[in-house]
PDB file of C-alpha atoms in Angstrom:
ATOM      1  CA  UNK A   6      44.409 -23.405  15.008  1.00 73.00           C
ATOM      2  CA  UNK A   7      44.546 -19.985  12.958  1.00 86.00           C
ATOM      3  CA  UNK A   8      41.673 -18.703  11.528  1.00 88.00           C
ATOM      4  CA  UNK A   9      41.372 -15.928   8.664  1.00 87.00           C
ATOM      5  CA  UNK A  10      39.225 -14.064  10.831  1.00 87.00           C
ATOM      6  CA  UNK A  11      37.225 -12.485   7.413  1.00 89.00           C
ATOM      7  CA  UNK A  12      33.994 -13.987   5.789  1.00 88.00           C
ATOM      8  CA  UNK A  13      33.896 -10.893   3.054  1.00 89.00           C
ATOM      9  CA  UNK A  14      34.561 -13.628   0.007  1.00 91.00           C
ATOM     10  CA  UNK A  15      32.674 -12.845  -2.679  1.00 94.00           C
ATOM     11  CA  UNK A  16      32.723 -13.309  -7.063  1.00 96.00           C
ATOM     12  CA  UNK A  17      31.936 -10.021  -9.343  1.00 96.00           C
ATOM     13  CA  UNK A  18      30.032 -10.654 -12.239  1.00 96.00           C
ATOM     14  CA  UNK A  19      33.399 -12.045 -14.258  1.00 95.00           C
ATOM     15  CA  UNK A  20      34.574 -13.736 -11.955  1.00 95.00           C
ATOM     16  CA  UNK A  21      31.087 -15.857 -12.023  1.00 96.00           C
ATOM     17  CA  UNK A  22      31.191 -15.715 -15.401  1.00 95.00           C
ATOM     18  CA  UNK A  23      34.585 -17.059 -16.037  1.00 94.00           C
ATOM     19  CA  UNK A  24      33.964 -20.245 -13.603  1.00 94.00           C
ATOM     20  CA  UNK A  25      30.871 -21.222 -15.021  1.00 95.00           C
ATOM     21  CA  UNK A  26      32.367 -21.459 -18.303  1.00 94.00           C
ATOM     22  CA  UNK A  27      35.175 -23.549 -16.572  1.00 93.00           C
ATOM     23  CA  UNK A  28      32.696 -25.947 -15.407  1.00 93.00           C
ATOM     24  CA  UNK A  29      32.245 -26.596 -19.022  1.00 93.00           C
ATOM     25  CA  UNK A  30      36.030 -27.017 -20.406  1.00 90.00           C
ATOM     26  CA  UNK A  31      35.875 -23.158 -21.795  1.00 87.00           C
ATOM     27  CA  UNK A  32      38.441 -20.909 -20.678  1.00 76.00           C
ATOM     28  CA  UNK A  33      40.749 -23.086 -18.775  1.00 71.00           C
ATOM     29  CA  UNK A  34      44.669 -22.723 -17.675  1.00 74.00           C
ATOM     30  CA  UNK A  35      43.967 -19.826 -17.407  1.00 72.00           C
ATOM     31  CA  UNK A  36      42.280 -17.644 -19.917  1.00 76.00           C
ATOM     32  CA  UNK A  37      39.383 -15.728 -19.441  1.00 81.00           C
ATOM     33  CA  UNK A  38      36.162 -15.240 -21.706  1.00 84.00           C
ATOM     34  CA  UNK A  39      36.155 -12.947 -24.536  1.00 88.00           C
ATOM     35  CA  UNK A  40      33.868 -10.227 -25.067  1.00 90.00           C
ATOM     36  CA  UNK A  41      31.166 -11.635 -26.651  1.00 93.00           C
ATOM     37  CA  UNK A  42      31.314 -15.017 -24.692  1.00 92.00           C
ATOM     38  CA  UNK A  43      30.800 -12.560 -21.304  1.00 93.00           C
ATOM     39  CA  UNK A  44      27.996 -10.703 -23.222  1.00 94.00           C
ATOM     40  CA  UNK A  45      26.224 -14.316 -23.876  1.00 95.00           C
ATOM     41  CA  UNK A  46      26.670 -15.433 -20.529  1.00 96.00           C
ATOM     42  CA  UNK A  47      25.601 -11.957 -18.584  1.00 96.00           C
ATOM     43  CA  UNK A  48      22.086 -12.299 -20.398  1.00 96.00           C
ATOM     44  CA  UNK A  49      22.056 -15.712 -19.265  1.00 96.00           C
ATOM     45  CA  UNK A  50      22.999 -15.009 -15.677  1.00 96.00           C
ATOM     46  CA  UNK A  51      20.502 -12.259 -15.484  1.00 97.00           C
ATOM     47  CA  UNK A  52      17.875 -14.497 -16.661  1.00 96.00           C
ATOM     48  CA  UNK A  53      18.711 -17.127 -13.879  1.00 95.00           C
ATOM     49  CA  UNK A  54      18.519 -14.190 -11.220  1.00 94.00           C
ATOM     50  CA  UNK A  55      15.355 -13.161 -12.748  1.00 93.00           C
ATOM     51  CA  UNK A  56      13.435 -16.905 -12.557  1.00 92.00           C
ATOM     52  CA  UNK A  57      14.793 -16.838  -8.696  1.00 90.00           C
ATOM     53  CA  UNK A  58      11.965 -14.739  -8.255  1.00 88.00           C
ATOM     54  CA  UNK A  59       9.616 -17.400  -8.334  1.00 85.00           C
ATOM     55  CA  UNK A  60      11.465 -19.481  -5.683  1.00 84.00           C
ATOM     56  CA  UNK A  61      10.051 -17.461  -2.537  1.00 77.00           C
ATOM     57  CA  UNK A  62      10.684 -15.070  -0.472  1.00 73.00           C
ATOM     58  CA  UNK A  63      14.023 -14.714   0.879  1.00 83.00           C
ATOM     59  CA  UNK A  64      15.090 -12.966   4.289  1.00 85.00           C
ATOM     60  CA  UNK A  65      17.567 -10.558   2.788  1.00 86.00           C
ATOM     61  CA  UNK A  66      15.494  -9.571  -0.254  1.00 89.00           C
ATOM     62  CA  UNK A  67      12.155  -8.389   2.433  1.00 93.00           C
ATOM     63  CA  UNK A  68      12.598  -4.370   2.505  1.00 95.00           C
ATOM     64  CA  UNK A  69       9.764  -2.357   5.159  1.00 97.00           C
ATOM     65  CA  UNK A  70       8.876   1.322   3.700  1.00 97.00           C
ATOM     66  CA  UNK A  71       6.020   3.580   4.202  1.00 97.00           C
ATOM     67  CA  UNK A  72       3.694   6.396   2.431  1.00 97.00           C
ATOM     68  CA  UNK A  73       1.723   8.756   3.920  1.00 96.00           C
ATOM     69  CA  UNK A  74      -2.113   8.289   3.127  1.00 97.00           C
ATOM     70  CA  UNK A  75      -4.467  11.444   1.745  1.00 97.00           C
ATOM     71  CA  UNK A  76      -7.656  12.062   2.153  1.00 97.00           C
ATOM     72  CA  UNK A  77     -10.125  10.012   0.494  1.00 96.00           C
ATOM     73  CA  UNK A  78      -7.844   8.349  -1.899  1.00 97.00           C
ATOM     74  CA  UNK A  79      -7.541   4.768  -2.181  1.00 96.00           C
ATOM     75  CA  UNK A  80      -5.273   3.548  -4.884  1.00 97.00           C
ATOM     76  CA  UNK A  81      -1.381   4.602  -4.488  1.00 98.00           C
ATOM     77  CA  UNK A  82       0.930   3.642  -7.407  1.00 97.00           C
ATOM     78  CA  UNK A  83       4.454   2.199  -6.669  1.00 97.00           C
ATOM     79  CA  UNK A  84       6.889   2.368  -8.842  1.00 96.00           C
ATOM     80  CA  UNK A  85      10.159   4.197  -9.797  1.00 95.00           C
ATOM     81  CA  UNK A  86       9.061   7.346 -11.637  1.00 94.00           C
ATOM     82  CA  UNK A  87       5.468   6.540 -11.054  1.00 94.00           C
ATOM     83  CA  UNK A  88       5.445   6.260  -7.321  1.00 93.00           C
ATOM     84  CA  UNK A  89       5.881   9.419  -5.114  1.00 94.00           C
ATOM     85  CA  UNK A  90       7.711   9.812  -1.826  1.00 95.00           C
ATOM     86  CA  UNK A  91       9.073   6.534  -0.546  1.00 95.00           C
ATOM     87  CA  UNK A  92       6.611   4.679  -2.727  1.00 97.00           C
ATOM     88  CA  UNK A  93       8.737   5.931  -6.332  1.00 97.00           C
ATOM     89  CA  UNK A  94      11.168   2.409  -5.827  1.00 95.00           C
ATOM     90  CA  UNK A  95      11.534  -0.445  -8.142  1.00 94.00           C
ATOM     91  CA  UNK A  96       8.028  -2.260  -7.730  1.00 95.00           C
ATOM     92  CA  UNK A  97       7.543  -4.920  -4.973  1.00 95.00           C
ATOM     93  CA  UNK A  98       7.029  -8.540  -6.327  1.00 94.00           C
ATOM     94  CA  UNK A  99       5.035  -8.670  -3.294  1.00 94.00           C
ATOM     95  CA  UNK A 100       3.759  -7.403  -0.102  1.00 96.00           C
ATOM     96  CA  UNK A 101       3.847  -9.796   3.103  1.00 94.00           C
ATOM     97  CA  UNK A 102       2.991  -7.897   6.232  1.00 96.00           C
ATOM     98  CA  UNK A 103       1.339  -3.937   6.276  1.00 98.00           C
ATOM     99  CA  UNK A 104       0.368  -1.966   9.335  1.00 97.00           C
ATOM    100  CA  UNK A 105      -0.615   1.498  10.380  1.00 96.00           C
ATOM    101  CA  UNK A 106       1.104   3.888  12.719  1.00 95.00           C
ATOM    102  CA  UNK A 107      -0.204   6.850  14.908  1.00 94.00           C
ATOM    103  CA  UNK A 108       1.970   9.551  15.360  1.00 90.00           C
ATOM    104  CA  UNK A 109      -1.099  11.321  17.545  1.00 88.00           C
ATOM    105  CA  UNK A 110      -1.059   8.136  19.774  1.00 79.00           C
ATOM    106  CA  UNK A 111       3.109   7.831  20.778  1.00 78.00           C
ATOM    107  CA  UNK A 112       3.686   5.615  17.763  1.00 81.00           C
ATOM    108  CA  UNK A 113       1.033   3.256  17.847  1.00 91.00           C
ATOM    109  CA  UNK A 114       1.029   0.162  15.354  1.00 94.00           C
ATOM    110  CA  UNK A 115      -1.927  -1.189  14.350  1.00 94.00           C
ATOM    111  CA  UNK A 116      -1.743  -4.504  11.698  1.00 96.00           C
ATOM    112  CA  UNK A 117      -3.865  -4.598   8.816  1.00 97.00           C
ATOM    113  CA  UNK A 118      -4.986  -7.138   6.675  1.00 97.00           C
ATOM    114  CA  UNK A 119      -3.006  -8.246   3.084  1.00 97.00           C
ATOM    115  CA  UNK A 120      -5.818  -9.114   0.817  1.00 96.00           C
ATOM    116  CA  UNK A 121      -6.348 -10.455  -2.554  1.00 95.00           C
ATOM    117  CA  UNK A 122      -8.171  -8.965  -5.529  1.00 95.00           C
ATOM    118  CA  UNK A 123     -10.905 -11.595  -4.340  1.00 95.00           C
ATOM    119  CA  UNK A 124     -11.315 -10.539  -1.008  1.00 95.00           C
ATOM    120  CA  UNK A 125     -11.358  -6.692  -1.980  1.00 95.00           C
ATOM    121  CA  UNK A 126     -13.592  -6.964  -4.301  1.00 95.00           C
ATOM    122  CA  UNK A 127     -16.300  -8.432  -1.777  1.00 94.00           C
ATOM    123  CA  UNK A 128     -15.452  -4.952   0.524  1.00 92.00           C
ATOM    124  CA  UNK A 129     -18.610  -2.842   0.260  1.00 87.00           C
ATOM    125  CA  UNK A 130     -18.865   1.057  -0.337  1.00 88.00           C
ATOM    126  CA  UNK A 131     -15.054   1.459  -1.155  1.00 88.00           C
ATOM    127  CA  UNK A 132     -15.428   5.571  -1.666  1.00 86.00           C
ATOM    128  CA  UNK A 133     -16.668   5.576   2.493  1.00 91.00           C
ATOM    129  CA  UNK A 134     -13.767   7.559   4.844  1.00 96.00           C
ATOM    130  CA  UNK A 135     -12.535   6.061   8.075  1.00 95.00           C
ATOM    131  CA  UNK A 136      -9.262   4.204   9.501  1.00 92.00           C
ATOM    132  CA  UNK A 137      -7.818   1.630   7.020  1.00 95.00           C
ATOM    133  CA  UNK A 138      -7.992  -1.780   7.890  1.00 96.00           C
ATOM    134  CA  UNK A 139      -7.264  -3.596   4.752  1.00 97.00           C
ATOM    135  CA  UNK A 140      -4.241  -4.132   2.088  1.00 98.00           C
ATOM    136  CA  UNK A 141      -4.119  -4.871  -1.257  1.00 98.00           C
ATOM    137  CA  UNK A 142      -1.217  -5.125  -3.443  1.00 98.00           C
ATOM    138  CA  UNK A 143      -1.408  -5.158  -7.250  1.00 97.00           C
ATOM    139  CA  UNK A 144       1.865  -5.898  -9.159  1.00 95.00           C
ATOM    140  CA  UNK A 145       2.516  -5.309 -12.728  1.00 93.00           C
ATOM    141  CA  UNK A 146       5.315  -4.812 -14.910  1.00 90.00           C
ATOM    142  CA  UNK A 147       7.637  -2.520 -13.958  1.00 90.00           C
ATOM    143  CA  UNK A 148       5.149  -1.030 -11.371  1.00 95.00           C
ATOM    144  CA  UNK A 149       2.022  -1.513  -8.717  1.00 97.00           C
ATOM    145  CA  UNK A 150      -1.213  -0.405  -7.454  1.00 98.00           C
ATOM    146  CA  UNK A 151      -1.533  -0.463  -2.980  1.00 98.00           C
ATOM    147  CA  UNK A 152      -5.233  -0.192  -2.398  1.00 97.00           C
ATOM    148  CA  UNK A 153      -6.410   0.330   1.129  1.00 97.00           C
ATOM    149  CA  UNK A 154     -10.000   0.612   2.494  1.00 96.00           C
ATOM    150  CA  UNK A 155     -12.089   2.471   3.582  1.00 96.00           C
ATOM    151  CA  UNK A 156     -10.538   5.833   1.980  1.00 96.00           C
ATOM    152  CA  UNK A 157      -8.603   7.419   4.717  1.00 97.00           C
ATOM    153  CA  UNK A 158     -10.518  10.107   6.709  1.00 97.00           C
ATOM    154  CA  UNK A 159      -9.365  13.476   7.684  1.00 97.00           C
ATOM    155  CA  UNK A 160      -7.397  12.037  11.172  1.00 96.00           C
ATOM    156  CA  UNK A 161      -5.584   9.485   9.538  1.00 96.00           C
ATOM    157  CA  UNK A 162      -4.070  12.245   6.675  1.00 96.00           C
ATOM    158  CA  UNK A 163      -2.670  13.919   9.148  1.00 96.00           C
ATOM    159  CA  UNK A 164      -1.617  11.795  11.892  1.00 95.00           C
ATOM    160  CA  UNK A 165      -0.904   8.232  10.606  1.00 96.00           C
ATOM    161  CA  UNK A 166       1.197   6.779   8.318  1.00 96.00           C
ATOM    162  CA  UNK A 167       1.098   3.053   6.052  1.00 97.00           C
ATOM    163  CA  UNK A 168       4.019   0.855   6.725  1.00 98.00           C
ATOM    164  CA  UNK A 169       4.676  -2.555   4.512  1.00 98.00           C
ATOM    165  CA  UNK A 170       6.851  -5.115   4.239  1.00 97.00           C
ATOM    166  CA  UNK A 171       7.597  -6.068   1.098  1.00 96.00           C
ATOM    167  CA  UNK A 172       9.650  -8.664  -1.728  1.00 94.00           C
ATOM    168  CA  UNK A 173      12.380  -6.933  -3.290  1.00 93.00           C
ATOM    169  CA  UNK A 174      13.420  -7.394  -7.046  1.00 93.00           C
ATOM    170  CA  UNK A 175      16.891  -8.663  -7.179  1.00 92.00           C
ATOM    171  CA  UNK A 176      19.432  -6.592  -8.548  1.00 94.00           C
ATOM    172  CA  UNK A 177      20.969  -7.611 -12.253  1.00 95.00           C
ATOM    173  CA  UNK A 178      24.255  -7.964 -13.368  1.00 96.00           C
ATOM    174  CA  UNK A 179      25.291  -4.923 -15.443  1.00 96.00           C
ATOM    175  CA  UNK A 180      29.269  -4.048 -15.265  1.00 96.00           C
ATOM    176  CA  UNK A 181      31.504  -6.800 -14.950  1.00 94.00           C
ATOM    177  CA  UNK A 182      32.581  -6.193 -11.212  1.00 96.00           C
ATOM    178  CA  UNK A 183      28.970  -5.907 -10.149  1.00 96.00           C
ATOM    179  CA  UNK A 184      28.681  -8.512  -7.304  1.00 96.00           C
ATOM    180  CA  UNK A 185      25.610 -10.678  -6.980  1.00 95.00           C
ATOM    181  CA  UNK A 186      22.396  -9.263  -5.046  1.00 93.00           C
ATOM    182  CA  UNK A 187      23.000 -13.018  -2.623  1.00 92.00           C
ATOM    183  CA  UNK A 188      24.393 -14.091   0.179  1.00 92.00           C
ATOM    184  CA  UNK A 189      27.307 -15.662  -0.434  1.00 93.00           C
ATOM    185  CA  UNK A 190      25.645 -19.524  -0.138  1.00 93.00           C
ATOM    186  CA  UNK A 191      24.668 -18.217  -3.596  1.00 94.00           C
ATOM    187  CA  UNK A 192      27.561 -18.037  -5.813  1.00 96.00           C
ATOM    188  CA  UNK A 193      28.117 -21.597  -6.202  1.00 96.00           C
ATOM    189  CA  UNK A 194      23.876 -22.003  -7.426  1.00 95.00           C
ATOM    190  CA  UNK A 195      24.983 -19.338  -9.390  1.00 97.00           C
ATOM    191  CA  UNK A 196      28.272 -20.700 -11.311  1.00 97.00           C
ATOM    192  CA  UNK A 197      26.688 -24.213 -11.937  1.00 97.00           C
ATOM    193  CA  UNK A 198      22.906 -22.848 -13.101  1.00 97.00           C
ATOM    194  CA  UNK A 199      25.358 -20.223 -15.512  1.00 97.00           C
ATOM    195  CA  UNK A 200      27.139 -23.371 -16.313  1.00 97.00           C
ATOM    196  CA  UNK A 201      23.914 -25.959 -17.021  1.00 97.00           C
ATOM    197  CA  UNK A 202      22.650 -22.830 -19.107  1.00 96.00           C
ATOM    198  CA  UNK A 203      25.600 -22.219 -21.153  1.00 95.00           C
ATOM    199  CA  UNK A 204      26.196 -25.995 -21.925  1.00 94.00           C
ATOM    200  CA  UNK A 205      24.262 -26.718 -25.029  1.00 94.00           C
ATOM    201  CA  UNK A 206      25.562 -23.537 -26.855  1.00 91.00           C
ATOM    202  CA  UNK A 207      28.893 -25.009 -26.791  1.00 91.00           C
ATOM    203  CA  UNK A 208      27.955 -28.772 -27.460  1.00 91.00           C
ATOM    204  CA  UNK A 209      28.305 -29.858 -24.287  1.00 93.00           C
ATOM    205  CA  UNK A 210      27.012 -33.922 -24.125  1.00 94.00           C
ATOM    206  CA  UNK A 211      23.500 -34.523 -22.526  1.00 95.00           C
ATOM    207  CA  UNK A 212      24.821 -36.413 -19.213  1.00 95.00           C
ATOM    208  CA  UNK A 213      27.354 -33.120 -18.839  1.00 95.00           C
ATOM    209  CA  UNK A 214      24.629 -31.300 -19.105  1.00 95.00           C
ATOM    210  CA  UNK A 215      21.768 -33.247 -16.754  1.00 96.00           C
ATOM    211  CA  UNK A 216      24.759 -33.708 -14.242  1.00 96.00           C
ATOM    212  CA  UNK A 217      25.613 -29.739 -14.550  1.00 96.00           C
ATOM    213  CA  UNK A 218      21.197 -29.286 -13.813  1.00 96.00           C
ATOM    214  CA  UNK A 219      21.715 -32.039 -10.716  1.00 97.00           C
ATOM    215  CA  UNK A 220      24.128 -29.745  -8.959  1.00 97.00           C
ATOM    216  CA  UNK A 221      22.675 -26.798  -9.777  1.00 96.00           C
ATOM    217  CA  UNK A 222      19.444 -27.691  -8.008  1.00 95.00           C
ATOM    218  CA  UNK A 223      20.936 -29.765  -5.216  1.00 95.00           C
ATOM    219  CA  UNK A 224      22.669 -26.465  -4.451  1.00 95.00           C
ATOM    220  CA  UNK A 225      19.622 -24.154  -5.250  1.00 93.00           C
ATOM    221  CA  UNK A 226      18.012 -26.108  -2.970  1.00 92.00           C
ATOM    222  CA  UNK A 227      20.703 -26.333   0.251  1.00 91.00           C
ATOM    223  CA  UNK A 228      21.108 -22.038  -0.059  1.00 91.00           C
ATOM    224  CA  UNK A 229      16.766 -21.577  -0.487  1.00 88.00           C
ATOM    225  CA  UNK A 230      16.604 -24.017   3.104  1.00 84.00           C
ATOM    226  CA  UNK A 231      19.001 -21.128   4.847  1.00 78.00           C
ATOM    227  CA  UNK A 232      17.147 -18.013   3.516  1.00 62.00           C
ATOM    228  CA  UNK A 233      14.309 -18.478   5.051  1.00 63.00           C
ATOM    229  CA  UNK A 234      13.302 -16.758   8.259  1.00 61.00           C
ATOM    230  CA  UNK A 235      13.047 -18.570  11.630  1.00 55.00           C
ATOM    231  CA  UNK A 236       9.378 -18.358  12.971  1.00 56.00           C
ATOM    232  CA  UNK A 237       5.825 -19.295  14.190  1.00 60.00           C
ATOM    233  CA  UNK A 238       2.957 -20.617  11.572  1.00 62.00           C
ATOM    234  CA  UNK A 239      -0.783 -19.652  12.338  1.00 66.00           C
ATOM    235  CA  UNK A 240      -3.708 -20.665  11.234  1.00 74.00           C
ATOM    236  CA  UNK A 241      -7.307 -19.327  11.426  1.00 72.00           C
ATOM    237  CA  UNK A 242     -10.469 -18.418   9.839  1.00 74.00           C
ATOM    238  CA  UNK A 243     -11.406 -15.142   8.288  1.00 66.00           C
ATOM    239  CA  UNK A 244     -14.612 -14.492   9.838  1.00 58.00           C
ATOM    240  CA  UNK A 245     -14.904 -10.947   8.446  1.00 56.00           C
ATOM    241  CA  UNK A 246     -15.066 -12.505   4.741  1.00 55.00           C
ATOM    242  CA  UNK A 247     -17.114 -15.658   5.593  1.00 53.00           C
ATOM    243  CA  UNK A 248     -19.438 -13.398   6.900  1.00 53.00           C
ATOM    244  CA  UNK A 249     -19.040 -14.238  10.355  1.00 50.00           C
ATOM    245  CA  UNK A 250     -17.754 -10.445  11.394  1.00 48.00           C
ATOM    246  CA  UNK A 251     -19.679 -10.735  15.026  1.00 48.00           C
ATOM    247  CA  UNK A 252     -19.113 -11.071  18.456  1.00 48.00           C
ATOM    248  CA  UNK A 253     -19.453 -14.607  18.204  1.00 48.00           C
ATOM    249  CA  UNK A 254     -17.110 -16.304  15.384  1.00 44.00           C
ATOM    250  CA  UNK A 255     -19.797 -18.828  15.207  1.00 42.00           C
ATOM    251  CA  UNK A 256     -22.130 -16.561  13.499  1.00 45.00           C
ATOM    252  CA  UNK A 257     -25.001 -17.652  16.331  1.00 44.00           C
TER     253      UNK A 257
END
């Protein structure tokens, strides 16, 4: 049996666009959206990527970067235009993983921990200089605070560096070949969410529409089961914040 041999099929923005509005009887035999219908729909479609945020944390959206930490300061701002080095990017959504490495020790990595704003704020003495242990990420709009602690000491400004792996903003449709920022299990979510959306603008009936919204999540659902990544689950107690820091996790 032949095969094609290729798996490069993908839909530009238009093309997305153009079969959403097909789902709905617009544009058919044929024809293609007009200029205002493909300015309707892009806002739409970029609103849909946009709430996608919210579903998780998808392998192929997790991007690992670094900054180097200075003496004594604690708070970094991330950010394009705000951030410096390889911290001025678009803003994580969030940070999963962080760890230091030693360039004086043959690349050692060390993990630290991700807090929350809880857990920080229960750190004493946060102005105190030594090797940072702890992460915590504070997103906003359009940009974000990375707080370590304690303030890095002389040794680690000049010999180690902050690594952390991070949740990605999707990229939004602007020109009409852009292709989407997914996988390709994506671009059918994609056409039938546009399409569900789009409905009641053009009077679409109610069990068009539901039935549109039941395929779109039945296939939101299949393509979020196959972006996540394959691995263990653990579970334990944070002893340092319960206050239970010693040799013996007990506290005895």
């Amino acid at each position: 049996m032949a095969v094609s041999g290729a798996a490069n099929w993908n839909y530009t923005r238009d093309q997305i666009i153009n079969a959403a509005y097909r789902k709905i009887g617009i544009g058919i035999d044929g024809s293609t959206a007009t200029s205002t219908q493909l300015t309707n729909a892009q806002e739409a479609l970029n609103n849909i990527v946009f709430s996608l945020y919210a579903q998780g944390m998808p392998v192929w959206a997790m991007t690992t970067t670094y900054f180097t930490p200075i003496q004594g300061q604690v708070a970094y701002p991330v950010g394009s235009g705000i951030g410096t080095g390889n911290l001025n990017i678009v803003a994580p959504l969030k940070v999963v993983q962080a760890w230091s490495r030693d360039s004086n020790s043959q690349e050692t990595d060390i993990p630290m921990n991700i807090y929350t704003q809880y857990n920080y704020n229960l750190l004493s003495t946060k102005i105190n200089q030594g090797y940072p242990v702890h992460f915590w990420y504070q997103p906003g709009n359009q940009s974000g605070t990375i707080t370590i602690w304690p303030a890095p000491d002389a040794y680690t400004a000049a010999y180690r560096s902050i690594y952390f792996v991070y949740q990605r903003p999707f990229d939004q449709f602007n020109a009409g070949t852009d292709t989407p920022d997914f996988p390709q299990v994506w671009i059918e979510p994609l056409i039938y969410s546009l399409a569900h959306r789009m409905g009641p603008e053009f009077g679409l009936p109610l069990s068009e529409i539901d039935k549109l919204n039941e395929t779109a999540n039945e296939l939101i659902t299949n393509a979020l089961s196959f972006g996540t990544e394959e691995g263990s689950f653990y579970i334990q107690p944070d002893w340092v914040v319960m206050g239970m820091g010693g040799g013996n996790p007990y506290g005895g």
